Amino acid sequence: MSVPTPWSPLLDAPDYPADGYAKLADRLAALLGTRNDVLLIQGEAIIALEAVCSGLARPGLVALNVVTSDYGRWYGQWLRHGGTQTLDIVAEPGMPIDLAAFAEALDAQPRVDIVMVVHAESATGILNPLAEIVALSKARGAIVVVDAVASFGGHDLDVDALGIDVAIVGLQKALGGSAGLSALSISERAWGLLDDAGRPAHSVLSLNGLQRRWLATGRGGLPGMPSALEFHALAGALDRVEAEGIQALIDRHRRAARATREGLRALGVEPWAHDARGSNLVTGVSLPKGVSLRGVLTAAAPFSVGISAGVGSDLPPIVRLNHTGANARFERVLANVVALGYAMNALSENVAVGAASHAIVNHYAADD
């Protein structure tokens, strides 16, 4: 006798309608503020990022690559692998790029075809000066590629108004969607540089292949075997974002970041990055000398809050407080700061948890 298999909505999701993919792309385009082509990429955003570098990389091109985390190092590696002459502009560990250093590097090059930059870094909670970088780069005639995976929905990002040629976005951060899909917008100028000649015709990294097999055929069914569950999740995430409003979503993240930093200062510690250089999605804290990062994380762990270690090479001990997506709300901001304060007090730091709590409550009680 056969044993009935329990039904699961996760395993038995209905097919995603073939005519629905274009609608999803158009909804994302509206949120991004762009008339450029929007492609849907199956897989976490690192696949979309590598696909862009793979398509752009070839001998004869010159790229400036802003490095403010390990992601920037990967971009440089991918571009060089394809033959692109690539100059890395490396920030101080864990910090945003210095705009003067970027401008100097840009001016020093006779020709620049591509500029790559991460908008916001979840690894340390910093924000790069995107508008200024784009303006300087466009003045030199370069196409600008922006990793907006961590910033989309948490920071202002008007692709066409800024003049961004390629914007890569993730859905699992501020939008609260699944990590199994990503998307990117591509300008006409960027399409002119993307080239998959000499590469496998059906590579998952071929954006030109997706253009030929999806954009040029009327944006019906996506090539391959799309994961219906991921696209239903994307549709649900977009429903939620549109109901809240993209500006309201950004404002909610901005308020969570401000409240977190006010709470930290009342606690008696300073955020890793100055407010204007800090991300709205994650706030980093540099621990006082002698305070154990592992000790803080261990003491805070029982509270199951959004506290983790900074990510990157050569960083000092940094704790990250996560206020991204569903975490960009009063309860989580309060829990993060109180848990950090408890952990530091457990290590005999004597910080002001009560004052921090009052600062956060007062921030949310006041009109923003």
PDB file of C-alpha atoms in Angstrom, residues 51-300:
ATOM      1  CA  ALA A  51      27.303  38.118 -15.149  1.00  0.00           C
ATOM      2  CA  VAL A  52      27.747  41.888 -15.546  1.00  0.00           C
ATOM      3  CA  CYS A  53      31.511  41.674 -15.050  1.00  0.00           C
ATOM      4  CA  SER A  54      31.747  38.692 -17.381  1.00  0.00           C
ATOM      5  CA  GLY A  55      29.818  40.514 -20.099  1.00  0.00           C
ATOM      6  CA  LEU A  56      31.808  43.736 -19.812  1.00  0.00           C
ATOM      7  CA  ALA A  57      35.275  42.246 -19.400  1.00  0.00           C
ATOM      8  CA  ARG A  58      37.487  42.123 -22.464  1.00  0.00           C
ATOM      9  CA  PRO A  59      40.873  43.434 -23.647  1.00  0.00           C
ATOM     10  CA  GLY A  60      40.963  47.065 -24.690  1.00  0.00           C
ATOM     11  CA  LEU A  61      38.651  48.408 -21.964  1.00  0.00           C
ATOM     12  CA  VAL A  62      39.706  50.361 -18.878  1.00  0.00           C
ATOM     13  CA  ALA A  63      37.809  50.131 -15.582  1.00  0.00           C
ATOM     14  CA  LEU A  64      37.977  51.972 -12.269  1.00  0.00           C
ATOM     15  CA  ASN A  65      36.762  49.702  -9.495  1.00  0.00           C
ATOM     16  CA  VAL A  66      35.850  51.165  -6.096  1.00  0.00           C
ATOM     17  CA  VAL A  67      36.756  48.655  -3.383  1.00  0.00           C
ATOM     18  CA  THR A  68      35.029  49.105  -0.021  1.00  0.00           C
ATOM     19  CA  SER A  69      34.549  45.404   0.788  1.00  0.00           C
ATOM     20  CA  ASP A  70      35.442  41.948  -0.461  1.00  0.00           C
ATOM     21  CA  TYR A  71      32.735  42.319  -3.116  1.00  0.00           C
ATOM     22  CA  GLY A  72      34.730  45.048  -4.815  1.00  0.00           C
ATOM     23  CA  ARG A  73      37.769  42.772  -4.821  1.00  0.00           C
ATOM     24  CA  TRP A  74      35.731  40.096  -6.592  1.00  0.00           C
ATOM     25  CA  TYR A  75      34.608  42.578  -9.264  1.00  0.00           C
ATOM     26  CA  GLY A  76      38.210  43.467  -9.991  1.00  0.00           C
ATOM     27  CA  GLN A  77      39.128  39.791 -10.218  1.00  0.00           C
ATOM     28  CA  TRP A  78      36.324  39.058 -12.699  1.00  0.00           C
ATOM     29  CA  LEU A  79      37.136  42.070 -14.867  1.00  0.00           C
ATOM     30  CA  ARG A  80      40.840  41.235 -15.006  1.00  0.00           C
ATOM     31  CA  HIS A  81      40.082  37.618 -15.842  1.00  0.00           C
ATOM     32  CA  GLY A  82      38.350  38.844 -19.001  1.00  0.00           C
ATOM     33  CA  GLY A  83      41.248  41.092 -19.962  1.00  0.00           C
ATOM     34  CA  THR A  84      39.974  44.486 -18.803  1.00  0.00           C
ATOM     35  CA  GLN A  85      42.652  46.862 -17.538  1.00  0.00           C
ATOM     36  CA  THR A  86      41.351  47.450 -14.020  1.00  0.00           C
ATOM     37  CA  LEU A  87      42.481  49.963 -11.411  1.00  0.00           C
ATOM     38  CA  ASP A  88      41.220  49.273  -7.889  1.00  0.00           C
ATOM     39  CA  ILE A  89      40.590  52.349  -5.744  1.00  0.00           C
ATOM     40  CA  VAL A  90      40.740  50.903  -2.251  1.00  0.00           C
ATOM     41  CA  ALA A  91      39.175  52.593   0.766  1.00  0.00           C
ATOM     42  CA  GLU A  92      40.434  52.343   4.316  1.00  0.00           C
ATOM     43  CA  PRO A  93      39.295  49.012   5.785  1.00  0.00           C
ATOM     44  CA  GLY A  94      35.569  49.083   6.425  1.00  0.00           C
ATOM     45  CA  MET A  95      35.131  52.741   5.406  1.00  0.00           C
ATOM     46  CA  PRO A  96      33.468  54.488   2.443  1.00  0.00           C
ATOM     47  CA  ILE A  97      35.632  55.617  -0.451  1.00  0.00           C
ATOM     48  CA  ASP A  98      37.139  59.074  -0.121  1.00  0.00           C
ATOM     49  CA  LEU A  99      35.603  61.150  -2.899  1.00  0.00           C
ATOM     50  CA  ALA A 100      38.781  63.164  -3.439  1.00  0.00           C
ATOM     51  CA  ALA A 101      40.769  59.942  -3.877  1.00  0.00           C
ATOM     52  CA  PHE A 102      38.249  58.711  -6.427  1.00  0.00           C
ATOM     53  CA  ALA A 103      38.334  61.981  -8.368  1.00  0.00           C
ATOM     54  CA  GLU A 104      42.130  61.959  -8.389  1.00  0.00           C
ATOM     55  CA  ALA A 105      42.249  58.391  -9.707  1.00  0.00           C
ATOM     56  CA  LEU A 106      39.678  59.227 -12.367  1.00  0.00           C
ATOM     57  CA  ASP A 107      41.583  62.311 -13.519  1.00  0.00           C
ATOM     58  CA  ALA A 108      44.825  60.331 -13.706  1.00  0.00           C
ATOM     59  CA  GLN A 109      43.490  57.986 -16.387  1.00  0.00           C
ATOM     60  CA  PRO A 110      43.605  59.073 -20.046  1.00  0.00           C
ATOM     61  CA  ARG A 111      40.476  57.002 -20.697  1.00  0.00           C
ATOM     62  CA  VAL A 112      37.931  55.250 -18.491  1.00  0.00           C
ATOM     63  CA  ASP A 113      35.240  53.010 -19.973  1.00  0.00           C
ATOM     64  CA  ILE A 114      33.685  51.494 -16.838  1.00  0.00           C
ATOM     65  CA  VAL A 115      33.282  52.560 -13.215  1.00  0.00           C
ATOM     66  CA  MET A 116      32.077  50.014 -10.648  1.00  0.00           C
ATOM     67  CA  VAL A 117      30.906  50.886  -7.153  1.00  0.00           C
ATOM     68  CA  VAL A 118      28.872  49.418  -4.308  1.00  0.00           C
ATOM     69  CA  HIS A 119      26.221  51.832  -3.065  1.00  0.00           C
ATOM     70  CA  ALA A 120      25.779  50.563   0.520  1.00  0.00           C
ATOM     71  CA  GLU A 121      27.817  47.876   2.271  1.00  0.00           C
ATOM     72  CA  SER A 122      26.013  45.528   4.645  1.00  0.00           C
ATOM     73  CA  ALA A 123      29.409  44.106   5.579  1.00  0.00           C
ATOM     74  CA  THR A 124      30.202  47.151   7.742  1.00  0.00           C
ATOM     75  CA  GLY A 125      27.193  49.454   7.423  1.00  0.00           C
ATOM     76  CA  ILE A 126      28.759  52.196   5.291  1.00  0.00           C
ATOM     77  CA  LEU A 127      27.404  54.249   2.397  1.00  0.00           C
ATOM     78  CA  ASN A 128      29.456  55.384  -0.594  1.00  0.00           C
ATOM     79  CA  PRO A 129      28.842  58.860  -2.142  1.00  0.00           C
ATOM     80  CA  LEU A 130      26.958  57.471  -5.132  1.00  0.00           C
ATOM     81  CA  ALA A 131      25.550  60.623  -6.715  1.00  0.00           C
ATOM     82  CA  GLU A 132      28.953  62.315  -6.751  1.00  0.00           C
ATOM     83  CA  ILE A 133      30.733  59.237  -8.122  1.00  0.00           C
ATOM     84  CA  VAL A 134      28.170  58.847 -10.898  1.00  0.00           C
ATOM     85  CA  ALA A 135      28.364  62.535 -11.859  1.00  0.00           C
ATOM     86  CA  LEU A 136      32.167  62.514 -12.042  1.00  0.00           C
ATOM     87  CA  SER A 137      32.175  59.268 -14.024  1.00  0.00           C
ATOM     88  CA  LYS A 138      29.537  60.382 -16.519  1.00  0.00           C
ATOM     89  CA  ALA A 139      31.479  63.585 -17.147  1.00  0.00           C
ATOM     90  CA  ARG A 140      34.329  61.357 -18.333  1.00  0.00           C
ATOM     91  CA  GLY A 141      32.037  59.316 -20.577  1.00  0.00           C
ATOM     92  CA  ALA A 142      32.251  56.109 -18.529  1.00  0.00           C
ATOM     93  CA  ILE A 143      29.367  53.743 -18.017  1.00  0.00           C
ATOM     94  CA  VAL A 144      28.571  53.297 -14.329  1.00  0.00           C
ATOM     95  CA  VAL A 145      27.789  49.922 -12.766  1.00  0.00           C
ATOM     96  CA  VAL A 146      26.237  50.074  -9.298  1.00  0.00           C
ATOM     97  CA  ASP A 147      25.858  47.215  -6.868  1.00  0.00           C
ATOM     98  CA  ALA A 148      22.617  48.299  -5.185  1.00  0.00           C
ATOM     99  CA  VAL A 149      21.903  44.904  -3.652  1.00  0.00           C
ATOM    100  CA  ALA A 150      21.941  46.220  -0.084  1.00  0.00           C
ATOM    101  CA  SER A 151      20.627  49.723  -0.792  1.00  0.00           C
ATOM    102  CA  PHE A 152      17.544  49.115  -2.958  1.00  0.00           C
ATOM    103  CA  GLY A 153      14.518  50.003  -0.857  1.00  0.00           C
ATOM    104  CA  GLY A 154      16.602  51.367   2.008  1.00  0.00           C
ATOM    105  CA  HIS A 155      18.130  54.384   0.259  1.00  0.00           C
ATOM    106  CA  ASP A 156      17.025  56.715  -2.513  1.00  0.00           C
ATOM    107  CA  LEU A 157      17.935  55.120  -5.842  1.00  0.00           C
ATOM    108  CA  ASP A 158      16.548  56.867  -8.925  1.00  0.00           C
ATOM    109  CA  VAL A 159      18.433  55.090 -11.690  1.00  0.00           C
ATOM    110  CA  ASP A 160      17.582  57.336 -14.624  1.00  0.00           C
ATOM    111  CA  ALA A 161      17.831  60.620 -12.720  1.00  0.00           C
ATOM    112  CA  LEU A 162      21.318  59.691 -11.539  1.00  0.00           C
ATOM    113  CA  GLY A 163      22.378  58.281 -14.905  1.00  0.00           C
ATOM    114  CA  ILE A 164      23.248  54.770 -13.705  1.00  0.00           C
ATOM    115  CA  ASP A 165      23.911  52.434 -16.636  1.00  0.00           C
ATOM    116  CA  VAL A 166      23.720  49.127 -14.794  1.00  0.00           C
ATOM    117  CA  ALA A 167      22.052  48.703 -11.401  1.00  0.00           C
ATOM    118  CA  ILE A 168      22.117  45.259  -9.796  1.00  0.00           C
ATOM    119  CA  VAL A 169      19.563  44.710  -7.045  1.00  0.00           C
ATOM    120  CA  GLY A 170      18.765  41.995  -4.550  1.00  0.00           C
ATOM    121  CA  LEU A 171      15.325  41.262  -3.208  1.00  0.00           C
ATOM    122  CA  GLN A 172      16.210  39.774   0.181  1.00  0.00           C
ATOM    123  CA  LYS A 173      17.342  42.977   1.871  1.00  0.00           C
ATOM    124  CA  ALA A 174      15.068  46.008   2.319  1.00  0.00           C
ATOM    125  CA  LEU A 175      12.327  44.520   0.118  1.00  0.00           C
ATOM    126  CA  GLY A 176      12.071  41.497   2.400  1.00  0.00           C
ATOM    127  CA  GLY A 177      11.920  39.061  -0.519  1.00  0.00           C
ATOM    128  CA  SER A 178      13.687  35.829  -1.372  1.00  0.00           C
ATOM    129  CA  ALA A 179      17.438  35.492  -1.898  1.00  0.00           C
ATOM    130  CA  GLY A 180      16.783  33.137  -4.798  1.00  0.00           C
ATOM    131  CA  LEU A 181      16.199  35.896  -7.363  1.00  0.00           C
ATOM    132  CA  SER A 182      17.928  39.120  -8.350  1.00  0.00           C
ATOM    133  CA  ALA A 183      17.451  41.716 -11.059  1.00  0.00           C
ATOM    134  CA  LEU A 184      19.345  44.357 -12.971  1.00  0.00           C
ATOM    135  CA  SER A 185      18.642  47.325 -15.193  1.00  0.00           C
ATOM    136  CA  ILE A 186      20.736  47.949 -18.296  1.00  0.00           C
ATOM    137  CA  SER A 187      20.955  51.161 -20.312  1.00  0.00           C
ATOM    138  CA  GLU A 188      21.348  51.312 -24.086  1.00  0.00           C
ATOM    139  CA  ARG A 189      24.951  52.495 -23.645  1.00  0.00           C
ATOM    140  CA  ALA A 190      25.727  49.551 -21.409  1.00  0.00           C
ATOM    141  CA  TRP A 191      24.241  47.103 -23.918  1.00  0.00           C
ATOM    142  CA  GLY A 192      26.726  48.549 -26.400  1.00  0.00           C
ATOM    143  CA  LEU A 193      29.631  47.370 -24.219  1.00  0.00           C
ATOM    144  CA  LEU A 194      28.218  44.011 -23.148  1.00  0.00           C
ATOM    145  CA  ASP A 195      29.614  41.263 -25.340  1.00  0.00           C
ATOM    146  CA  ASP A 196      29.554  37.487 -25.024  1.00  0.00           C
ATOM    147  CA  ALA A 197      31.506  36.740 -28.200  1.00  0.00           C
ATOM    148  CA  GLY A 198      33.673  33.680 -27.728  1.00  0.00           C
ATOM    149  CA  ARG A 199      31.780  32.580 -24.636  1.00  0.00           C
ATOM    150  CA  PRO A 200      29.348  29.655 -24.288  1.00  0.00           C
ATOM    151  CA  ALA A 201      26.091  30.537 -26.053  1.00  0.00           C
ATOM    152  CA  HIS A 202      23.873  29.289 -23.239  1.00  0.00           C
ATOM    153  CA  SER A 203      25.881  30.369 -20.202  1.00  0.00           C
ATOM    154  CA  VAL A 204      23.940  31.428 -17.111  1.00  0.00           C
ATOM    155  CA  LEU A 205      26.299  34.435 -17.067  1.00  0.00           C
ATOM    156  CA  SER A 206      25.317  35.596 -20.560  1.00  0.00           C
ATOM    157  CA  LEU A 207      23.208  38.738 -20.340  1.00  0.00           C
ATOM    158  CA  ASN A 208      23.291  39.013 -24.129  1.00  0.00           C
ATOM    159  CA  GLY A 209      21.805  35.529 -24.260  1.00  0.00           C
ATOM    160  CA  LEU A 210      18.973  36.603 -21.985  1.00  0.00           C
ATOM    161  CA  GLN A 211      18.451  39.636 -24.200  1.00  0.00           C
ATOM    162  CA  ARG A 212      18.176  37.447 -27.296  1.00  0.00           C
ATOM    163  CA  ARG A 213      16.079  34.728 -25.708  1.00  0.00           C
ATOM    164  CA  TRP A 214      13.758  36.833 -23.562  1.00  0.00           C
ATOM    165  CA  LEU A 215      13.757  40.554 -24.400  1.00  0.00           C
ATOM    166  CA  ALA A 216      13.917  40.071 -28.156  1.00  0.00           C
ATOM    167  CA  THR A 217      11.218  37.382 -28.156  1.00  0.00           C
ATOM    168  CA  GLY A 218       8.560  39.481 -26.449  1.00  0.00           C
ATOM    169  CA  ARG A 219       9.332  38.777 -22.783  1.00  0.00           C
ATOM    170  CA  GLY A 220       7.223  35.651 -22.484  1.00  0.00           C
ATOM    171  CA  GLY A 221       8.417  32.580 -20.636  1.00  0.00           C
ATOM    172  CA  LEU A 222      11.941  32.846 -19.248  1.00  0.00           C
ATOM    173  CA  PRO A 223      14.576  30.518 -20.731  1.00  0.00           C
ATOM    174  CA  GLY A 224      15.384  27.364 -18.813  1.00  0.00           C
ATOM    175  CA  MET A 225      13.263  26.039 -15.966  1.00  0.00           C
ATOM    176  CA  PRO A 226      12.156  29.020 -13.826  1.00  0.00           C
ATOM    177  CA  SER A 227      11.584  28.369 -10.138  1.00  0.00           C
ATOM    178  CA  ALA A 228       7.896  29.166  -9.741  1.00  0.00           C
ATOM    179  CA  LEU A 229       8.159  29.471  -5.971  1.00  0.00           C
ATOM    180  CA  GLU A 230      10.772  32.239  -6.215  1.00  0.00           C
ATOM    181  CA  PHE A 231       8.705  34.260  -8.676  1.00  0.00           C
ATOM    182  CA  HIS A 232       5.560  33.933  -6.555  1.00  0.00           C
ATOM    183  CA  ALA A 233       7.670  35.166  -3.637  1.00  0.00           C
ATOM    184  CA  LEU A 234       8.870  38.124  -5.726  1.00  0.00           C
ATOM    185  CA  ALA A 235       5.302  39.010  -6.643  1.00  0.00           C
ATOM    186  CA  GLY A 236       4.353  38.871  -2.961  1.00  0.00           C
ATOM    187  CA  ALA A 237       7.278  41.061  -1.956  1.00  0.00           C
ATOM    188  CA  LEU A 238       6.377  43.629  -4.615  1.00  0.00           C
ATOM    189  CA  ASP A 239       2.755  43.612  -3.453  1.00  0.00           C
ATOM    190  CA  ARG A 240       3.944  44.458   0.051  1.00  0.00           C
ATOM    191  CA  VAL A 241       6.366  47.163  -1.100  1.00  0.00           C
ATOM    192  CA  GLU A 242       3.818  48.807  -3.361  1.00  0.00           C
ATOM    193  CA  ALA A 243       1.225  48.761  -0.581  1.00  0.00           C
ATOM    194  CA  GLU A 244       3.625  50.526   1.776  1.00  0.00           C
ATOM    195  CA  GLY A 245       5.091  52.750  -0.950  1.00  0.00           C
ATOM    196  CA  ILE A 246       8.750  52.799  -1.946  1.00  0.00           C
ATOM    197  CA  GLN A 247       9.375  56.199  -0.331  1.00  0.00           C
ATOM    198  CA  ALA A 248       7.682  55.091   2.891  1.00  0.00           C
ATOM    199  CA  LEU A 249       9.878  51.985   2.876  1.00  0.00           C
ATOM    200  CA  ILE A 250      13.002  54.115   2.464  1.00  0.00           C
ATOM    201  CA  ASP A 251      11.816  56.481   5.204  1.00  0.00           C
ATOM    202  CA  ARG A 252      11.212  53.533   7.553  1.00  0.00           C
ATOM    203  CA  HIS A 253      14.792  52.374   7.051  1.00  0.00           C
ATOM    204  CA  ARG A 254      16.121  55.899   7.475  1.00  0.00           C
ATOM    205  CA  ARG A 255      14.236  56.268  10.757  1.00  0.00           C
ATOM    206  CA  ALA A 256      15.474  52.905  12.038  1.00  0.00           C
ATOM    207  CA  ALA A 257      19.051  53.933  11.285  1.00  0.00           C
ATOM    208  CA  ARG A 258      18.677  57.285  13.046  1.00  0.00           C
ATOM    209  CA  ALA A 259      17.035  55.704  16.080  1.00  0.00           C
ATOM    210  CA  THR A 260      19.748  53.063  16.281  1.00  0.00           C
ATOM    211  CA  ARG A 261      22.510  55.669  16.237  1.00  0.00           C
ATOM    212  CA  GLU A 262      20.785  57.867  18.800  1.00  0.00           C
ATOM    213  CA  GLY A 263      20.400  54.809  21.021  1.00  0.00           C
ATOM    214  CA  LEU A 264      24.048  53.874  20.622  1.00  0.00           C
ATOM    215  CA  ARG A 265      25.262  57.340  21.534  1.00  0.00           C
ATOM    216  CA  ALA A 266      23.020  57.359  24.595  1.00  0.00           C
ATOM    217  CA  LEU A 267      24.447  53.942  25.433  1.00  0.00           C
ATOM    218  CA  GLY A 268      27.897  55.489  25.395  1.00  0.00           C
ATOM    219  CA  VAL A 269      29.346  54.127  22.148  1.00  0.00           C
ATOM    220  CA  GLU A 270      29.868  55.700  18.736  1.00  0.00           C
ATOM    221  CA  PRO A 271      28.702  54.209  15.425  1.00  0.00           C
ATOM    222  CA  TRP A 272      31.489  52.971  13.161  1.00  0.00           C
ATOM    223  CA  ALA A 273      30.593  55.423  10.380  1.00  0.00           C
ATOM    224  CA  HIS A 274      29.436  59.024  10.675  1.00  0.00           C
ATOM    225  CA  ASP A 275      25.689  59.356  10.058  1.00  0.00           C
ATOM    226  CA  ALA A 276      26.064  60.779   6.549  1.00  0.00           C
ATOM    227  CA  ARG A 277      28.377  57.902   5.637  1.00  0.00           C
ATOM    228  CA  GLY A 278      26.319  55.174   7.266  1.00  0.00           C
ATOM    229  CA  SER A 279      23.878  52.772   5.662  1.00  0.00           C
ATOM    230  CA  ASN A 280      20.181  52.801   6.544  1.00  0.00           C
ATOM    231  CA  LEU A 281      20.161  49.002   6.654  1.00  0.00           C
ATOM    232  CA  VAL A 282      22.976  48.126   9.055  1.00  0.00           C
ATOM    233  CA  THR A 283      24.790  50.113  11.726  1.00  0.00           C
ATOM    234  CA  GLY A 284      28.322  49.146  12.652  1.00  0.00           C
ATOM    235  CA  VAL A 285      29.824  49.706  16.092  1.00  0.00           C
ATOM    236  CA  SER A 286      33.537  49.697  16.801  1.00  0.00           C
ATOM    237  CA  LEU A 287      34.009  48.074  20.189  1.00  0.00           C
ATOM    238  CA  PRO A 288      36.112  49.817  22.845  1.00  0.00           C
ATOM    239  CA  LYS A 289      39.674  48.626  23.183  1.00  0.00           C
ATOM    240  CA  GLY A 290      39.901  45.430  25.177  1.00  0.00           C
ATOM    241  CA  VAL A 291      36.263  44.392  24.644  1.00  0.00           C
ATOM    242  CA  SER A 292      36.028  40.940  23.103  1.00  0.00           C
ATOM    243  CA  LEU A 293      33.981  40.731  19.903  1.00  0.00           C
ATOM    244  CA  ARG A 294      33.313  37.062  20.546  1.00  0.00           C
ATOM    245  CA  GLY A 295      32.327  37.847  24.123  1.00  0.00           C
ATOM    246  CA  VAL A 296      29.793  40.451  22.994  1.00  0.00           C
ATOM    247  CA  LEU A 297      28.279  38.158  20.376  1.00  0.00           C
ATOM    248  CA  THR A 298      28.079  35.281  22.854  1.00  0.00           C
ATOM    249  CA  ALA A 299      26.404  37.403  25.541  1.00  0.00           C
ATOM    250  CA  ALA A 300      23.888  38.827  23.053  1.00  0.00           C
TER     251      ALA A 300
END
